Short mmCIF file of C-alpha atoms in Angstrom, two decimals:
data_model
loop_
_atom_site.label_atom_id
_atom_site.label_comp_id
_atom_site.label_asym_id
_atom_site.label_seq_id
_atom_site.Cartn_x
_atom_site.Cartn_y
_atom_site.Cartn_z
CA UNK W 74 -8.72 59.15 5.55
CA UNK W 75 -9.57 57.38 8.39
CA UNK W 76 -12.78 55.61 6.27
CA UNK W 77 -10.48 54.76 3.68
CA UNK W 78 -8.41 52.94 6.06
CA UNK W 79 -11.45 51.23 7.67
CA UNK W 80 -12.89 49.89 3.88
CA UNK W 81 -9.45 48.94 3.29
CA UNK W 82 -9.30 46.82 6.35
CA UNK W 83 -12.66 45.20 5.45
CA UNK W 84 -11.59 44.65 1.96
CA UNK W 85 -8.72 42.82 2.81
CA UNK W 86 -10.44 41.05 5.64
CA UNK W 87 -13.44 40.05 3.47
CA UNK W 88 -10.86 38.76 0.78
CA UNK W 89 -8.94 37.05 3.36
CA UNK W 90 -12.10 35.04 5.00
CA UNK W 91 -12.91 34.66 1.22
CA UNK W 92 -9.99 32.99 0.79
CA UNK W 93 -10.29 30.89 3.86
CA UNK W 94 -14.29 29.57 2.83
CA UNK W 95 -14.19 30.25 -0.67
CA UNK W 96 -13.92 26.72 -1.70
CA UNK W 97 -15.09 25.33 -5.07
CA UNK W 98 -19.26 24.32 -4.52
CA UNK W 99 -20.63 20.63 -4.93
CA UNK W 100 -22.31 22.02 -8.00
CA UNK W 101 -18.93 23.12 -9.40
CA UNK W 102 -16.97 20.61 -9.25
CA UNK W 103 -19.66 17.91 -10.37
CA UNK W 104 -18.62 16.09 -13.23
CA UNK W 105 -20.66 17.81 -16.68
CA UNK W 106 -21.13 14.41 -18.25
CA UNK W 107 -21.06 10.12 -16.80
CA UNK W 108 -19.38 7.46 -19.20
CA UNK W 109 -21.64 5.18 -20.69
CA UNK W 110 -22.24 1.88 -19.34
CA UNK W 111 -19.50 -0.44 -20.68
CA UNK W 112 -20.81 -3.72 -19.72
CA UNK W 113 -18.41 -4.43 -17.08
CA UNK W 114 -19.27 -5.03 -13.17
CA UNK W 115 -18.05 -3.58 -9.92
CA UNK W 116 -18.08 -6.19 -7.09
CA UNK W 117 -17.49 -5.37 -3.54
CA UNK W 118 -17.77 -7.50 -0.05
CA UNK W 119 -21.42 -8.79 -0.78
CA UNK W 120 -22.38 -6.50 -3.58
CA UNK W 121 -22.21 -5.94 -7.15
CA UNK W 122 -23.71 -3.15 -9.78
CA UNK W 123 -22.93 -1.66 -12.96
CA UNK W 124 -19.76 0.51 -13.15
CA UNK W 125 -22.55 3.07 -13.57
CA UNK W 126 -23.66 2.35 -10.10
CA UNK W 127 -27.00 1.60 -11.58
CA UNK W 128 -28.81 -1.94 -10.52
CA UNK W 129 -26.86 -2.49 -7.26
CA UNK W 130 -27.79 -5.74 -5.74
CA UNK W 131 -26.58 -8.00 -2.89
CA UNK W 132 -25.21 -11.03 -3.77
CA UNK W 133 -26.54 -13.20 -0.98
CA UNK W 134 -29.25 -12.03 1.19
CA UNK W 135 -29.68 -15.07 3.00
CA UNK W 136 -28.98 -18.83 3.35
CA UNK W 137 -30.50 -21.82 5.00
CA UNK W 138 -28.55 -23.89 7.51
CA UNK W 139 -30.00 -27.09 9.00
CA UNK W 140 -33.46 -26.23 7.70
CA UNK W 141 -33.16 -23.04 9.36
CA UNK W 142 -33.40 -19.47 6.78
CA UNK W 143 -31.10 -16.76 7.90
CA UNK W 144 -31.16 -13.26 6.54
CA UNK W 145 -27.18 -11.94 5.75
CA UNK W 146 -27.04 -8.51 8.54
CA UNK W 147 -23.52 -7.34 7.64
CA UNK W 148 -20.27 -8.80 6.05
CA UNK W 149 -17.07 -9.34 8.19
CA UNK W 150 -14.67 -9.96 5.39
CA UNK W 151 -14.44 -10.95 1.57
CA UNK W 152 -11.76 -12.44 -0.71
CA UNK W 153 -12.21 -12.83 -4.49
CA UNK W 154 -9.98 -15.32 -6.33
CA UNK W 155 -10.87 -15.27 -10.19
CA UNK W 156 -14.91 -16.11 -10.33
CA UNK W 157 -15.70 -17.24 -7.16
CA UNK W 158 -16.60 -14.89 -4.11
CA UNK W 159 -15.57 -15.90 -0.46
CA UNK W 160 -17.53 -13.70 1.88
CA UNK W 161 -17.69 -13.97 5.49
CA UNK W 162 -21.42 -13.02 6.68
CA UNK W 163 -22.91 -12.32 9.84
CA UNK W 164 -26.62 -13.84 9.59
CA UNK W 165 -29.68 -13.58 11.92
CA UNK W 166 -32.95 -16.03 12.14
CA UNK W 167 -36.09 -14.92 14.19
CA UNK W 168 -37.76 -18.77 15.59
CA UNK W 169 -39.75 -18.54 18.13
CA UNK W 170 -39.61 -15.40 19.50
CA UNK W 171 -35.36 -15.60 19.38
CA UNK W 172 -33.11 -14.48 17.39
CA UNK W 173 -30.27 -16.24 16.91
CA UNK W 174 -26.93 -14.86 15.38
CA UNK W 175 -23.80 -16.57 13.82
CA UNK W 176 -20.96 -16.25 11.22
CA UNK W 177 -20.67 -18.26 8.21
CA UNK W 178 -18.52 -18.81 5.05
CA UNK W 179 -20.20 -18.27 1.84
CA UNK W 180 -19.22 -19.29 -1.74
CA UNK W 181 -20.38 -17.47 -4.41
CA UNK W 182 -20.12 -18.08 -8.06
CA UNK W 183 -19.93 -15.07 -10.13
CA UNK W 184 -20.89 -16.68 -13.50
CA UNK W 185 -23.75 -18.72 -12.34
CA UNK W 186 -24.72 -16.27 -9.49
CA UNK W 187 -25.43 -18.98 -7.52
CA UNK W 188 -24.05 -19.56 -3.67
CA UNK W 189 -23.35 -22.50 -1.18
CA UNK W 190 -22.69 -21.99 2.41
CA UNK W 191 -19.24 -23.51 3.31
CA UNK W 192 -18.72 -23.18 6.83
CA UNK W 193 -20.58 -22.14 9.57
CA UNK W 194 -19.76 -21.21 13.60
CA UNK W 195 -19.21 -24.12 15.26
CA UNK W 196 -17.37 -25.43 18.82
CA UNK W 197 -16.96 -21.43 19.03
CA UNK W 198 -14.95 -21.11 15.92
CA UNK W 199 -16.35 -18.18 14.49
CA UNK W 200 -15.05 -17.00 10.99
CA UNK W 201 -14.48 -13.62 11.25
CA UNK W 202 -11.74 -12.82 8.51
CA UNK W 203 -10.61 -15.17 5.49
CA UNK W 204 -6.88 -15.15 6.02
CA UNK W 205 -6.18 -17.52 2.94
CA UNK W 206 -7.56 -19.95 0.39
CA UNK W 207 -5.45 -22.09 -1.48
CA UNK W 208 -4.90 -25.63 -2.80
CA UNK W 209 -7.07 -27.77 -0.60
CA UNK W 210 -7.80 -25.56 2.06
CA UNK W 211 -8.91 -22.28 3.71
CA UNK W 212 -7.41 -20.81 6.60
CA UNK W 213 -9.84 -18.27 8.66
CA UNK W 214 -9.51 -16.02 11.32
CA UNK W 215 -11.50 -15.52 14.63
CA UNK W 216 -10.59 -13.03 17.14
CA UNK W 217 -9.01 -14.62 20.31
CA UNK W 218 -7.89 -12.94 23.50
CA UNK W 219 -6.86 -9.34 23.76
CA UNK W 220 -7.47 -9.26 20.01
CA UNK W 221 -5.00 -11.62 19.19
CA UNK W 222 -5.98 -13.32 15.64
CA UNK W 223 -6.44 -16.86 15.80
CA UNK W 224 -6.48 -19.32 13.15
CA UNK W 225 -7.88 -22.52 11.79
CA UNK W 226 -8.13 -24.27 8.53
CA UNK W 227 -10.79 -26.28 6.69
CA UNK W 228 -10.93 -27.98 3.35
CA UNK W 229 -13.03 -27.12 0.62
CA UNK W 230 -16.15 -29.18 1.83
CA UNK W 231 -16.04 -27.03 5.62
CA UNK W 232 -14.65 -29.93 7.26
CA UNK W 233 -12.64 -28.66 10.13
CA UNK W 234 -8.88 -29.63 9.86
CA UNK W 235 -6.91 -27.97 12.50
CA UNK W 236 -7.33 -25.05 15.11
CA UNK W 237 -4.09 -23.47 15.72
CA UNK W 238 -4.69 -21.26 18.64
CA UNK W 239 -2.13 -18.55 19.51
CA UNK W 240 0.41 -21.13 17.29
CA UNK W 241 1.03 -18.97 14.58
CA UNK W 242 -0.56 -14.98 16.22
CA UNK W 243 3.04 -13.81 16.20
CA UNK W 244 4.23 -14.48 12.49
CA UNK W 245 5.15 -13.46 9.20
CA UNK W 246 2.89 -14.69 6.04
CA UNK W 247 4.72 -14.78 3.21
CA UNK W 248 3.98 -16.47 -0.42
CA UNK W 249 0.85 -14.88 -2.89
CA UNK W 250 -1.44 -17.31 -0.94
CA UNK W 251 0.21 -16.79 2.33
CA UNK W 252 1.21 -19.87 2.44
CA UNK W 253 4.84 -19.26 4.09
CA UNK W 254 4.99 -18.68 7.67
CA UNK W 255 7.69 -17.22 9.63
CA UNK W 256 8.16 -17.45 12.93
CA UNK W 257 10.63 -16.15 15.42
CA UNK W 258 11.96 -17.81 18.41
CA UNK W 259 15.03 -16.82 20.99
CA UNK W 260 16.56 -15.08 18.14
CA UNK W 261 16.30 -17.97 15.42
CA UNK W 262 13.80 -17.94 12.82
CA UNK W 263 12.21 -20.41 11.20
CA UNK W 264 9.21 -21.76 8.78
CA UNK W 265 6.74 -24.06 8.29
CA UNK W 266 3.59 -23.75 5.78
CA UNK W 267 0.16 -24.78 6.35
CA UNK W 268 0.08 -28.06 4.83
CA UNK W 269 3.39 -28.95 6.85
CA UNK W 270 3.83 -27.51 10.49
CA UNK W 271 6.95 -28.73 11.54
CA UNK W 272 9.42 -25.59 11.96
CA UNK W 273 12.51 -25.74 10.01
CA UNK W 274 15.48 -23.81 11.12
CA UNK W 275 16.95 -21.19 8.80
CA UNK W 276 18.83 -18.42 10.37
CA UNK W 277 20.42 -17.28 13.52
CA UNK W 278 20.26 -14.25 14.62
CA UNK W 279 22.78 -13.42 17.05
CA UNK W 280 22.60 -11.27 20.12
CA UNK W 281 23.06 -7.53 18.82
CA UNK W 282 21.10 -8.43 15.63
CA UNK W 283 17.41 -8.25 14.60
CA UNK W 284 15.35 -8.83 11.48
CA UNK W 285 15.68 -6.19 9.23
CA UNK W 286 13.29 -6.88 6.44
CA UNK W 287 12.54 -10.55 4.96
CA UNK W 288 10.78 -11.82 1.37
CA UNK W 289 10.20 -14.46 -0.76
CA UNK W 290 12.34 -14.92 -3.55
CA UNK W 291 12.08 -18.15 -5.85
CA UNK W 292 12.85 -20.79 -3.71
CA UNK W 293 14.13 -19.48 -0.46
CA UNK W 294 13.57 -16.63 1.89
CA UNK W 295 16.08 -13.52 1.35
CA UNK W 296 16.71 -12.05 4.87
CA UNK W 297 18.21 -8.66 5.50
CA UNK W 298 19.34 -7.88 9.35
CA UNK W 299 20.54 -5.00 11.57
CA UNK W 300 23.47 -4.96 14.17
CA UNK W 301 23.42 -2.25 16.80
CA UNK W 302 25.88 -0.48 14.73
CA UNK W 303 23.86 0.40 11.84
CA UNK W 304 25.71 -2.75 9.65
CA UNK W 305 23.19 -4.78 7.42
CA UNK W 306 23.82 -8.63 6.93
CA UNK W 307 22.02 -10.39 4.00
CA UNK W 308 21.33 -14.09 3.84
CA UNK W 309 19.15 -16.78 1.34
CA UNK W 310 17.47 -19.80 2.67
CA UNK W 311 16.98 -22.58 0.26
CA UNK W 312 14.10 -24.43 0.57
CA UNK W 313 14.82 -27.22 -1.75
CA UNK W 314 18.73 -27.41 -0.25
CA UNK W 315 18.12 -26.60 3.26
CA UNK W 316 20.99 -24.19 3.87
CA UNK W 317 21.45 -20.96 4.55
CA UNK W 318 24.17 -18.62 2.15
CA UNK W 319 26.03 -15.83 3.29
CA UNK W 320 25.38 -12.63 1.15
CA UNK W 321 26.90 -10.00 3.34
CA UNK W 322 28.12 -10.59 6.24
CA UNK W 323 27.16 -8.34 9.09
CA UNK W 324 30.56 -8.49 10.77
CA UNK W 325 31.65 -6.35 7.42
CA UNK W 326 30.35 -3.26 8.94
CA UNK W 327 28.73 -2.41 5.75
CA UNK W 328 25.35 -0.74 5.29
CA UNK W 329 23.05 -2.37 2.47
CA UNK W 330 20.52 -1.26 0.36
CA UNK W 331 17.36 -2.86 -0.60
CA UNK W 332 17.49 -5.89 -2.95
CA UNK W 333 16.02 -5.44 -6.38
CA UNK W 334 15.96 -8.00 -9.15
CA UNK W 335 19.26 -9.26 -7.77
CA UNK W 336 21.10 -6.62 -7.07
CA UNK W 337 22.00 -4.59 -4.02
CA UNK W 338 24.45 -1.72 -2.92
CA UNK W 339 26.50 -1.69 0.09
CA UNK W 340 28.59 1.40 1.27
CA UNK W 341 29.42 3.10 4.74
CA UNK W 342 27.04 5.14 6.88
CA UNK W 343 28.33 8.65 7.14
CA UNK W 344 27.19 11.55 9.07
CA UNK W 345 27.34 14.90 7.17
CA UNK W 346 27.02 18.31 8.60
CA UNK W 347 25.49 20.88 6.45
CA UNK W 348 24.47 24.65 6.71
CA UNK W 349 21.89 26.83 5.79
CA UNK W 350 20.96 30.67 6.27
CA UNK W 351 18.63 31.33 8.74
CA UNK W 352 15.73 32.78 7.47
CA UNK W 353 13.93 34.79 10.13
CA UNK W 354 14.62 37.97 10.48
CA UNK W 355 12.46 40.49 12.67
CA UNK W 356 13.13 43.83 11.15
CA UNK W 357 14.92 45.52 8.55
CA UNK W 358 18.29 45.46 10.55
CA UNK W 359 17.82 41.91 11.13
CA UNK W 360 17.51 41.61 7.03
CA UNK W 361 20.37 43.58 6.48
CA UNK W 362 22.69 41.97 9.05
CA UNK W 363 21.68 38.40 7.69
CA UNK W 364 23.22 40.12 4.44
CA UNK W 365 26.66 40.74 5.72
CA UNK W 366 27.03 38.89 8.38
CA UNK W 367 24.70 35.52 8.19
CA UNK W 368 23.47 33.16 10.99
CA UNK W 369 23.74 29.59 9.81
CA UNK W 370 21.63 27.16 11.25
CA UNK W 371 23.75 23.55 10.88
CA UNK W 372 21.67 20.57 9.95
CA UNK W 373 23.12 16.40 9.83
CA UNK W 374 22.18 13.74 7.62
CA UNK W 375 23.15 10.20 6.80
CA UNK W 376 24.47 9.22 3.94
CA UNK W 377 25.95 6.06 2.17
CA UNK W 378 29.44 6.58 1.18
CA UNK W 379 32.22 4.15 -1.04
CA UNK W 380 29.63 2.48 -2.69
CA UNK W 381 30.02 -1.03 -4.74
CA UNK W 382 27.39 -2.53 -6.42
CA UNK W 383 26.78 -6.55 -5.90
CA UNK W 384 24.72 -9.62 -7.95
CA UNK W 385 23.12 -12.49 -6.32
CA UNK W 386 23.47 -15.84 -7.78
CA UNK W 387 20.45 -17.48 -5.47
CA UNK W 388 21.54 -20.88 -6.93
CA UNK W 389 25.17 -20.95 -6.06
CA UNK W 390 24.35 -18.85 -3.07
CA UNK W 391 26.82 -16.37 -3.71
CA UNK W 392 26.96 -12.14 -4.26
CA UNK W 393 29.80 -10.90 -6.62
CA UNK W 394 30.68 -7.52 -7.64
CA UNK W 395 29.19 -6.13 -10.43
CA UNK W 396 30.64 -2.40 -10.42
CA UNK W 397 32.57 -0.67 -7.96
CA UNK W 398 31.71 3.34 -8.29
CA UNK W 399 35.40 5.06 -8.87
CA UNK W 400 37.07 7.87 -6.29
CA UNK W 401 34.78 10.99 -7.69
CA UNK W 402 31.68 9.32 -6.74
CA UNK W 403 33.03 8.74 -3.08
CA UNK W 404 30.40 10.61 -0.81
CA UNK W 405 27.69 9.88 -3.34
CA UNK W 406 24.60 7.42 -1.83
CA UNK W 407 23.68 4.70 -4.44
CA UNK W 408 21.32 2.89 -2.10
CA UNK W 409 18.14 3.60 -4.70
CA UNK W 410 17.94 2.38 -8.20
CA UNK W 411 15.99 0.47 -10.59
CA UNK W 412 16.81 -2.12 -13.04
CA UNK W 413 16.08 -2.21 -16.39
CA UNK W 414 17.11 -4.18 -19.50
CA UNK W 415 21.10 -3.68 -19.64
CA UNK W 416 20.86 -1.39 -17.60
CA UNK W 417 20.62 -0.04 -14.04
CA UNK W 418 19.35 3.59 -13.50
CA UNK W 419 20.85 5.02 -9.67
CA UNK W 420 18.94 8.44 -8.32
CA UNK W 421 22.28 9.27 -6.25
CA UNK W 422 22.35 11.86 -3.57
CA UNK W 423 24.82 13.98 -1.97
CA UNK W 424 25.31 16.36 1.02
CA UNK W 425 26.64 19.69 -0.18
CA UNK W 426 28.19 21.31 3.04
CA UNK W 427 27.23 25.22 2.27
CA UNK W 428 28.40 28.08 5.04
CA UNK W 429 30.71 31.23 4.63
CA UNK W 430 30.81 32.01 0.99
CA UNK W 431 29.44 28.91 -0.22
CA UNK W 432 25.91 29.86 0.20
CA UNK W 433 23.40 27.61 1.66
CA UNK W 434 23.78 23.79 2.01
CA UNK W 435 21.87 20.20 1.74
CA UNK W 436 21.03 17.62 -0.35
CA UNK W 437 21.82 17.45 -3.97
CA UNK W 438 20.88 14.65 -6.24
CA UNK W 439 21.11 13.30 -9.85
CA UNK W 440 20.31 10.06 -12.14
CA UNK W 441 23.13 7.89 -13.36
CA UNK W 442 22.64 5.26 -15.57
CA UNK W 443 24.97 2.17 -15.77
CA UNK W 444 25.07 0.15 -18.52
CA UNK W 445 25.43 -3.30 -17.53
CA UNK W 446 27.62 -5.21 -20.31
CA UNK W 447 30.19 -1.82 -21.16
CA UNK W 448 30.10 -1.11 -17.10
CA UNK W 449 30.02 2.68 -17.77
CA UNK W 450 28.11 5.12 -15.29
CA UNK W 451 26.77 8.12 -17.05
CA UNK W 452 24.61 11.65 -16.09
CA UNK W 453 21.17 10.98 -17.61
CA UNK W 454 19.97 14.23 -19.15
CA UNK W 455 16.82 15.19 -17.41
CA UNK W 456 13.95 14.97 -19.47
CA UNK W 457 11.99 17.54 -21.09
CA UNK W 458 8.62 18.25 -20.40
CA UNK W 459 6.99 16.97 -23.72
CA UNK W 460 9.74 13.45 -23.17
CA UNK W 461 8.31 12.85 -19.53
CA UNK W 462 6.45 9.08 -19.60
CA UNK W 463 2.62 9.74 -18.98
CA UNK W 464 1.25 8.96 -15.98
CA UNK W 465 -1.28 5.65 -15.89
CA UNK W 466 -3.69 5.93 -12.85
CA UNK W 467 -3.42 3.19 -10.48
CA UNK W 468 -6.39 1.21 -9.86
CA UNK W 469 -8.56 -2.63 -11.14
CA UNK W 470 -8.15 -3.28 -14.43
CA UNK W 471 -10.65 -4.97 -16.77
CA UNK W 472 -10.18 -5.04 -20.12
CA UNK W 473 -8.92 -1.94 -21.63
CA UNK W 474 -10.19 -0.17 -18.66
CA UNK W 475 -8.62 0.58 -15.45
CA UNK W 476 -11.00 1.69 -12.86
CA UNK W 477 -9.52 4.24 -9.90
CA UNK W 478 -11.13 6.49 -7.16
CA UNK W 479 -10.36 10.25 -6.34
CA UNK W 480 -12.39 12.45 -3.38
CA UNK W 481 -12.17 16.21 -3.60
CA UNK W 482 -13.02 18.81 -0.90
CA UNK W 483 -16.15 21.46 -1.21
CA UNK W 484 -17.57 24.16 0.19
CA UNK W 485 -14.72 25.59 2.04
CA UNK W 486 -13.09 24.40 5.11
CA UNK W 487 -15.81 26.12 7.39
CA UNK W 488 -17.91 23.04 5.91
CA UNK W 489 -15.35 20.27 5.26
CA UNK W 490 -17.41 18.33 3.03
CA UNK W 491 -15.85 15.74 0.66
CA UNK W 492 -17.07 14.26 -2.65
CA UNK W 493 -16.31 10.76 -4.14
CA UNK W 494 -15.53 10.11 -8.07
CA UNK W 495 -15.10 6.70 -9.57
CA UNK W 496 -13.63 7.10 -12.84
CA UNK W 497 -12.70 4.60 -15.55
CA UNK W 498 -9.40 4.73 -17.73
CA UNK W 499 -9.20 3.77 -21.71
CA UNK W 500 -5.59 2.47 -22.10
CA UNK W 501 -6.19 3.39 -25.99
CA UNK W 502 -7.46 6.49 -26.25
CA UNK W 503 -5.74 7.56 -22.57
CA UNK W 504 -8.76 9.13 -21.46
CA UNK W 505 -10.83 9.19 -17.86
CA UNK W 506 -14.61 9.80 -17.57
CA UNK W 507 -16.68 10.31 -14.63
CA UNK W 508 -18.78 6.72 -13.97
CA UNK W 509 -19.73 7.69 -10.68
CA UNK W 510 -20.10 10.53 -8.34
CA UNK W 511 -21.50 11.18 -4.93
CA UNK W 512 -20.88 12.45 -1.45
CA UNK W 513 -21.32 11.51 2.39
CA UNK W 514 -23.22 14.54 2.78
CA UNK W 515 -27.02 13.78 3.55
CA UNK W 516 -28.38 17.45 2.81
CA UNK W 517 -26.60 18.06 -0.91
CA UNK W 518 -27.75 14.34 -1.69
CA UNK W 519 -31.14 15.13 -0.53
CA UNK W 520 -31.58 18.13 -1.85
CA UNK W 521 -32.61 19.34 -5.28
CA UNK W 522 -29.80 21.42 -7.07
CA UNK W 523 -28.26 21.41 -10.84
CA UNK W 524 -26.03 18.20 -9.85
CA UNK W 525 -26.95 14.93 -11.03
CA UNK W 526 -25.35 12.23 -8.57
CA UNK W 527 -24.96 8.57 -9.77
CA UNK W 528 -23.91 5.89 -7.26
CA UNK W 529 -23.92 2.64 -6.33
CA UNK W 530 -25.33 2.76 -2.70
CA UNK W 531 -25.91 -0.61 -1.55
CA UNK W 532 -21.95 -0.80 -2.26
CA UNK W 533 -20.44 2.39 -0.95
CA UNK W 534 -23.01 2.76 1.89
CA UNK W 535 -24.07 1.35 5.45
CA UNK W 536 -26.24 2.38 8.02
CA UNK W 537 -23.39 3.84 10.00
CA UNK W 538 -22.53 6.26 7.12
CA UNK W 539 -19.82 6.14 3.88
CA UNK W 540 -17.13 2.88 3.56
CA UNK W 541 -13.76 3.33 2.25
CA UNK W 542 -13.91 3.41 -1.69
CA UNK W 543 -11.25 0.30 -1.83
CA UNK W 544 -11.27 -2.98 -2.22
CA UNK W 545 -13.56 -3.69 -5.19
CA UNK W 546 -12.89 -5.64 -8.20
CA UNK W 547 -14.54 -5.38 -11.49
CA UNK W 548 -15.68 -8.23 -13.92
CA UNK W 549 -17.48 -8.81 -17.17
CA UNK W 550 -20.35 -10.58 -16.00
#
């Protein structure tokens, strides 16, 4: 008997430990089959290959500066706008025994696959980051004191504009080029852009208030705030008029939701108290006694209560009601929706109290949808499995193809080795394939096994090991 018990012990301690290490192998989980080459090109910092990962190049591997060749050591920073390549390199020369290191700003022309150098470290502005480029000019970055960014704009030819100093290492960038800046000062806030640095007044803040969240909409700046007391206050700067609407007051008291294609929902902060069974037990008696006589463990959350739903009108600078939710729908939250065509869909939430013989509390939800023109609220039916939208992967489009990135463990978490798949996307026939497949792992890389690995190394490698698998685009040419 007593063997029995031992094997039985081993058994389930083998399975266990099994369980633990018994993590799918790198040969496993390689892909069976890579997608054909498709003609496109992955680009990356100061690289480019096939989406294969075949025929990896660098893009510039050195340039010439006052007669003087440099050979490209690393790149700080890149920025692709349509065709052209903006890629901040560090470069090295060897004269004379010396070698001599600097930064410089790099155009590259995708098409023609030719580069010019732009701008290069001078009066100890080093470009270390491409902040912006747009219009005339490019604003770069150099690392100042204690980290702080600096910045300091040229135009298109290199010629050196402005150098802000610590001006602008405290803002807010807003705009698709940046080109808004924010700052903040003794509770106002104001902006200037690039092109025009005189600060205009927008907002004050008051003394119990802070900025909440702030963005760009058409012509102005939408600002939300916070008071001490939880109470949201939403305001609209117009840049063409200069002046500053009232939304929602903060002196309501009200609590508002995030702003989405014009509307917003504001309601009153509430604190529920809810209940739920204890679930640990220690022994059978425990179990039994949590049957009869249950310990409830009492839990609190927030909720928005008496909500009404709002429209801005950004020209007139005004927010009118658009539906008030009736009595029934009193301690349901309506804070997050989305808005569709006629029609705005709310995922409300609730606080169901539980205890005694209600059974266990918490949170409860369900979709409404309103319709905009009848102004009904209805349940939406949840959707059945074979109804539920498919699911696009997120990633660079080109084409019909959109190109993503996945990693997958191996080999059990006594090894905690990772591998790397690039995959590309038909929008037509909704099917992924494999382009690409590796891992940071020097020995399975090295070593000859049943897996085929295909990558682009110059791109997704250093000499200090793997880079993060972001930040590429892809282009036909």
């Amino acid at each position: 008997m007593k063997m029995k018990r031992w094997i039985c012990l081993l058994l389930v301690g083998a399975l266990s430990f099994s369980a633990l290490v018994g993590c799918a192998s790198i040969e496993e989980i390689a892909p069976e089959e890579y997608g054909d080459w498709d003609g496109n090109y992955i680009y990356r910092d100061n690289t480019r290959s096939k989406t294969t990962g075949e025929d990896d190049e660098y893009l510039v591997e050195s340039v010439t500066l006052d007669g003087v060749d440099y050979k490209v050591q690393a790149t700080q920073d890149s920025l692709y706008l349509d065709d052209i390549a903006y890629l901040c390199l560090t470069v090295e020369s060897y004269g004379d025994g010396e070698t001599q290191s600097l930064n410089c700003l790099v155009e590259y022309d995708l098409l023609a696959q030719t580069h010019e150098v732009v701008y290069y470290d001078e009066e100890g502005l080093s470009p270390e980051r491409i902040f912006t480029v747009h219009g005339d000019y490019i604003v770069l970055q150099r690392e100042g004191w204690r980290q702080t960014p600096y910045y300091f704009k040229i135009d298109l030819d290199g010629n050196l504009l402005e150098d802000y100093e610590i001006a602008y290492s405290d803002c807010t960038f807003l705009g698709e080029h940046k080109e808004y800046i924010i700052k903040s000062y003794n509770k106002e806030l104001f902006y200037c852009t690039w092109q025009d640095g005189e600060l205009k007044k927008m907002l004050t803040l008051g003394q119990t208030a802070y900025l909440d969240k702030i963005e760009l909409v058409g012509e102005g700046f939408l600002f939300r705030t916070k008071g001490k007391t939880n109470a949201h206050g939403l305001y609209y700067y117009d840049m063409k008029k200069g002046t500053t609407a009232t939304l929602l007051d903060i002196n309501a008291g009200k609590a508002c939701s995030s702003v989405k294609d014009g509307y917003f929902v504001t309601g009153e902060e509430f604190s529920f108290t809810y209940f739920v069974k204890n679930p640990t037990y220690h022994n059978i008696f425990e179990k039994i006694a949590q049957v009869f006589s249950p310990n409830w463990l009492e839990f609190h959350q927030t909720k928005a209560i008496n909500c009404t739903l709002y429209k801005i009108d950004y020209t007139a600078g005004v927010a009118e009601e658009a539906y008030r939710f009736e009595e029934e729908y009193a301690e349901k939250d309506f804070f997050f929706f989305s808005v569709h065509e006629g029609e705005i869909v709310f995922y409300a939430e609730w606080v169901e109290q539980g205890g005694n013989c209600q059974g266990d509390g918490g949170i409860e939800s369900q979709n409404y949808t309103l319709n905009l023109n009848e102004k009904t609220l209805k349940k939406q039916k949840k959707a059945k499995e074979s109804e539920t939208a498919e699911e696009i992967p997120q990633g660079v489009s080109c084409g019909k193809y959109i190109y993503y990135t996945t990693a997958r463990d191996y080999g059990g978490i006594m090894s905690g080795q990772e591998a790397y798949f690039i995959w590309r996307y038909d929008t037509e026939t909704k099917e992924s394939v494999c382009m690409q497949f590796f891992t940071d792992n020097e020995y399975d890389m090295n070593r000859e096994s049943l897996v085929t690995f295909r990558y682009a190394k110059k791109m997704w490698f250093t000499d200090y090991g793997l880079r993060e698998l972001e930040n590429f685009v892809v282009r036909p040419f």
